Amino acid sequence: MDLVVVGHKRLLDLNEIEEFRAQAYKNAKLYKEKNNCWHGNRIMPRQFEPGKQVLLFKSRLKLFPGKLKSRWLGPFEVAQVYSHGAISIKDLKTWVTFKVNGQCLKHYWGVHVDRDKQSIDP
């Protein structure tokens, strides 16, 4: 065994592994960029105007979430829209106004459903 030849081969193998790692990193980065672009193009922009009704996403941590319970609260009325993405909404029952992130809202198109009922009337 020649230690110089073995050492030289070992360095070549390490360089080859480093090239594979760099190529894998580059491929993963390209994949993520392409995937983000694809998903970003499919996001529909939501424009909220004062006076319109919206639903608020309920994002509290629940240990035992109900399967059929809605995760949306509301309806609320948009009071003011800020330029940085925050929106002031007003509760229609208590008339309390508070700010929320605009990404937690969606437009409300329907009529109010009483979610406190325990049974369905025929």
PDB file of C-alpha atoms in Angstrom:
ATOM      1  CA  MET A   1       0.000   0.000   0.000  1.00  0.00           C
ATOM      2  CA  ASP A   2       1.256   3.367  -1.017  1.00  0.00           C
ATOM      3  CA  LEU A   3       0.062   5.991   1.501  1.00  0.00           C
ATOM      4  CA  VAL A   4       0.582   8.902  -0.911  1.00  0.00           C
ATOM      5  CA  VAL A   5      -1.644   7.321  -3.588  1.00  0.00           C
ATOM      6  CA  VAL A   6      -4.301   6.394  -1.019  1.00  0.00           C
ATOM      7  CA  GLY A   7      -4.243   9.934   0.425  1.00  0.00           C
ATOM      8  CA  HIS A   8      -4.540  11.442  -3.062  1.00  0.00           C
ATOM      9  CA  LYS A   9      -7.512   9.144  -3.880  1.00  0.00           C
ATOM     10  CA  ARG A  10      -9.149  10.070  -0.590  1.00  0.00           C
ATOM     11  CA  LEU A  11      -8.906  13.796  -1.438  1.00  0.00           C
ATOM     12  CA  LEU A  12     -10.407  13.165  -4.885  1.00  0.00           C
ATOM     13  CA  ASP A  13     -13.315  11.254  -3.321  1.00  0.00           C
ATOM     14  CA  LEU A  14     -13.938  14.069  -0.830  1.00  0.00           C
ATOM     15  CA  ASN A  15     -13.939  16.638  -3.656  1.00  0.00           C
ATOM     16  CA  GLU A  16     -16.373  14.506  -5.631  1.00  0.00           C
ATOM     17  CA  ILE A  17     -18.713  14.262  -2.627  1.00  0.00           C
ATOM     18  CA  GLU A  18     -18.500  18.044  -2.187  1.00  0.00           C
ATOM     19  CA  GLU A  19     -19.459  18.555  -5.854  1.00  0.00           C
ATOM     20  CA  PHE A  20     -22.467  16.232  -5.462  1.00  0.00           C
ATOM     21  CA  ARG A  21     -23.560  18.155  -2.365  1.00  0.00           C
ATOM     22  CA  ALA A  22     -23.250  21.504  -4.151  1.00  0.00           C
ATOM     23  CA  GLN A  23     -25.254  20.186  -7.133  1.00  0.00           C
ATOM     24  CA  ALA A  24     -27.983  18.815  -4.852  1.00  0.00           C
ATOM     25  CA  TYR A  25     -28.192  22.168  -3.038  1.00  0.00           C
ATOM     26  CA  LYS A  26     -28.503  24.001  -6.347  1.00  0.00           C
ATOM     27  CA  ASN A  27     -31.227  21.627  -7.585  1.00  0.00           C
ATOM     28  CA  ALA A  28     -33.197  21.976  -4.334  1.00  0.00           C
ATOM     29  CA  LYS A  29     -32.978  25.767  -4.556  1.00  0.00           C
ATOM     30  CA  LEU A  30     -34.223  25.771  -8.155  1.00  0.00           C
ATOM     31  CA  TYR A  31     -37.080  23.414  -7.233  1.00  0.00           C
ATOM     32  CA  LYS A  32     -38.178  25.625  -4.335  1.00  0.00           C
ATOM     33  CA  GLU A  33     -38.083  28.780  -6.471  1.00  0.00           C
ATOM     34  CA  LYS A  34     -40.118  27.133  -9.235  1.00  0.00           C
ATOM     35  CA  ASN A  35     -42.633  25.718  -6.755  1.00  0.00           C
ATOM     36  CA  ASN A  36     -43.043  29.079  -4.957  1.00  0.00           C
ATOM     37  CA  CYS A  37     -43.580  30.828  -8.288  1.00  0.00           C
ATOM     38  CA  TRP A  38     -46.205  28.256  -9.330  1.00  0.00           C
ATOM     39  CA  HIS A  39     -48.124  28.612  -6.066  1.00  0.00           C
ATOM     40  CA  GLY A  40     -47.708  32.393  -5.999  1.00  0.00           C
ATOM     41  CA  ASN A  41     -49.352  32.739  -9.401  1.00  0.00           C
ATOM     42  CA  ARG A  42     -52.455  30.920  -8.157  1.00  0.00           C
ATOM     43  CA  ILE A  43     -53.111  33.172  -5.153  1.00  0.00           C
ATOM     44  CA  MET A  44     -56.178  35.283  -5.769  1.00  0.00           C
ATOM     45  CA  PRO A  45     -55.786  38.822  -4.411  1.00  0.00           C
ATOM     46  CA  ARG A  46     -58.517  39.889  -2.018  1.00  0.00           C
ATOM     47  CA  GLN A  47     -59.545  43.529  -1.906  1.00  0.00           C
ATOM     48  CA  PHE A  48     -61.590  44.570   1.130  1.00  0.00           C
ATOM     49  CA  GLU A  49     -63.636  47.755   1.187  1.00  0.00           C
ATOM     50  CA  PRO A  50     -65.212  49.540   4.165  1.00  0.00           C
ATOM     51  CA  GLY A  51     -68.802  48.473   4.739  1.00  0.00           C
ATOM     52  CA  LYS A  52     -68.405  44.970   3.259  1.00  0.00           C
ATOM     53  CA  GLN A  53     -68.926  41.865   5.366  1.00  0.00           C
ATOM     54  CA  VAL A  54     -66.096  39.392   6.034  1.00  0.00           C
ATOM     55  CA  LEU A  55     -65.415  36.191   7.988  1.00  0.00           C
ATOM     56  CA  LEU A  56     -62.499  35.885  10.434  1.00  0.00           C
ATOM     57  CA  PHE A  57     -60.413  32.696  10.646  1.00  0.00           C
ATOM     58  CA  LYS A  58     -60.387  31.199  14.157  1.00  0.00           C
ATOM     59  CA  SER A  59     -56.729  30.243  14.705  1.00  0.00           C
ATOM     60  CA  ARG A  60     -56.750  29.332  18.399  1.00  0.00           C
ATOM     61  CA  LEU A  61     -54.960  26.147  19.359  1.00  0.00           C
ATOM     62  CA  LYS A  62     -57.504  23.482  20.253  1.00  0.00           C
ATOM     63  CA  LEU A  63     -56.563  20.103  21.639  1.00  0.00           C
ATOM     64  CA  PHE A  64     -59.787  18.401  20.587  1.00  0.00           C
ATOM     65  CA  PRO A  65     -61.179  20.258  17.572  1.00  0.00           C
ATOM     66  CA  GLY A  66     -64.677  19.362  16.404  1.00  0.00           C
ATOM     67  CA  LYS A  67     -64.675  17.838  12.952  1.00  0.00           C
ATOM     68  CA  LEU A  68     -67.770  19.606  11.709  1.00  0.00           C
ATOM     69  CA  LYS A  69     -67.300  22.923  13.496  1.00  0.00           C
ATOM     70  CA  SER A  70     -66.545  25.887  11.309  1.00  0.00           C
ATOM     71  CA  ARG A  71     -63.193  27.597  11.743  1.00  0.00           C
ATOM     72  CA  TRP A  72     -64.632  30.903  10.534  1.00  0.00           C
ATOM     73  CA  LEU A  73     -66.207  33.491  12.836  1.00  0.00           C
ATOM     74  CA  GLY A  74     -68.495  36.214  11.749  1.00  0.00           C
ATOM     75  CA  PRO A  75     -69.806  37.967   9.882  1.00  0.00           C
ATOM     76  CA  PHE A  76     -67.924  41.168  10.668  1.00  0.00           C
ATOM     77  CA  GLU A  77     -68.047  44.517   8.906  1.00  0.00           C
ATOM     78  CA  VAL A  78     -64.897  46.135   7.509  1.00  0.00           C
ATOM     79  CA  ALA A  79     -64.415  49.486   9.249  1.00  0.00           C
ATOM     80  CA  GLN A  80     -61.083  50.620   7.777  1.00  0.00           C
ATOM     81  CA  VAL A  81     -58.401  49.219   5.464  1.00  0.00           C
ATOM     82  CA  TYR A  82     -54.771  50.147   6.150  1.00  0.00           C
ATOM     83  CA  SER A  83     -52.016  50.240   3.529  1.00  0.00           C
ATOM     84  CA  HIS A  84     -49.750  47.708   5.271  1.00  0.00           C
ATOM     85  CA  GLY A  85     -52.301  44.845   5.188  1.00  0.00           C
ATOM     86  CA  ALA A  86     -54.073  45.334   8.519  1.00  0.00           C
ATOM     87  CA  ILE A  87     -57.831  45.742   8.536  1.00  0.00           C
ATOM     88  CA  SER A  88     -60.103  47.121  11.241  1.00  0.00           C
ATOM     89  CA  ILE A  89     -63.265  45.073  11.556  1.00  0.00           C
ATOM     90  CA  LYS A  90     -66.399  45.747  13.587  1.00  0.00           C
ATOM     91  CA  ASP A  91     -68.425  43.025  15.313  1.00  0.00           C
ATOM     92  CA  LEU A  92     -72.058  43.385  14.263  1.00  0.00           C
ATOM     93  CA  LYS A  93     -73.391  42.134  17.621  1.00  0.00           C
ATOM     94  CA  THR A  94     -71.311  44.143  20.120  1.00  0.00           C
ATOM     95  CA  TRP A  95     -70.082  46.967  17.844  1.00  0.00           C
ATOM     96  CA  VAL A  96     -66.500  46.440  19.070  1.00  0.00           C
ATOM     97  CA  THR A  97     -63.814  47.399  16.553  1.00  0.00           C
ATOM     98  CA  PHE A  98     -60.409  45.660  16.416  1.00  0.00           C
ATOM     99  CA  LYS A  99     -57.513  45.225  13.998  1.00  0.00           C
ATOM    100  CA  VAL A 100     -56.659  41.913  12.325  1.00  0.00           C
ATOM    101  CA  ASN A 101     -54.296  40.692   9.648  1.00  0.00           C
ATOM    102  CA  GLY A 102     -55.896  40.859   6.209  1.00  0.00           C
ATOM    103  CA  GLN A 103     -54.746  37.308   5.424  1.00  0.00           C
ATOM    104  CA  CYS A 104     -57.054  35.961   8.164  1.00  0.00           C
ATOM    105  CA  LEU A 105     -60.161  37.297   6.420  1.00  0.00           C
ATOM    106  CA  LYS A 106     -62.322  36.164   3.541  1.00  0.00           C
ATOM    107  CA  HIS A 107     -65.364  37.699   1.901  1.00  0.00           C
ATOM    108  CA  TYR A 108     -68.767  36.791   3.296  1.00  0.00           C
ATOM    109  CA  TRP A 109     -71.325  36.193   0.553  1.00  0.00           C
ATOM    110  CA  GLY A 110     -74.191  34.378   2.305  1.00  0.00           C
ATOM    111  CA  VAL A 111     -76.780  34.786   4.987  1.00  0.00           C
ATOM    112  CA  HIS A 112     -76.170  34.329   8.694  1.00  0.00           C
ATOM    113  CA  VAL A 113     -76.365  30.727   9.970  1.00  0.00           C
ATOM    114  CA  ASP A 114     -77.183  30.099  13.638  1.00  0.00           C
ATOM    115  CA  ARG A 115     -74.243  27.908  14.746  1.00  0.00           C
ATOM    116  CA  ASP A 116     -75.397  27.673  18.380  1.00  0.00           C
ATOM    117  CA  LYS A 117     -78.168  25.192  17.562  1.00  0.00           C
ATOM    118  CA  GLN A 118     -77.779  21.640  18.821  1.00  0.00           C
ATOM    119  CA  SER A 119     -80.235  19.946  16.432  1.00  0.00           C
ATOM    120  CA  ILE A 120     -81.625  20.426  12.954  1.00  0.00           C
ATOM    121  CA  ASP A 121     -85.303  21.320  12.643  1.00  0.00           C
ATOM    122  CA  PRO A 122     -87.112  19.585   9.750  1.00  0.00           C
TER     123      PRO A 122
END
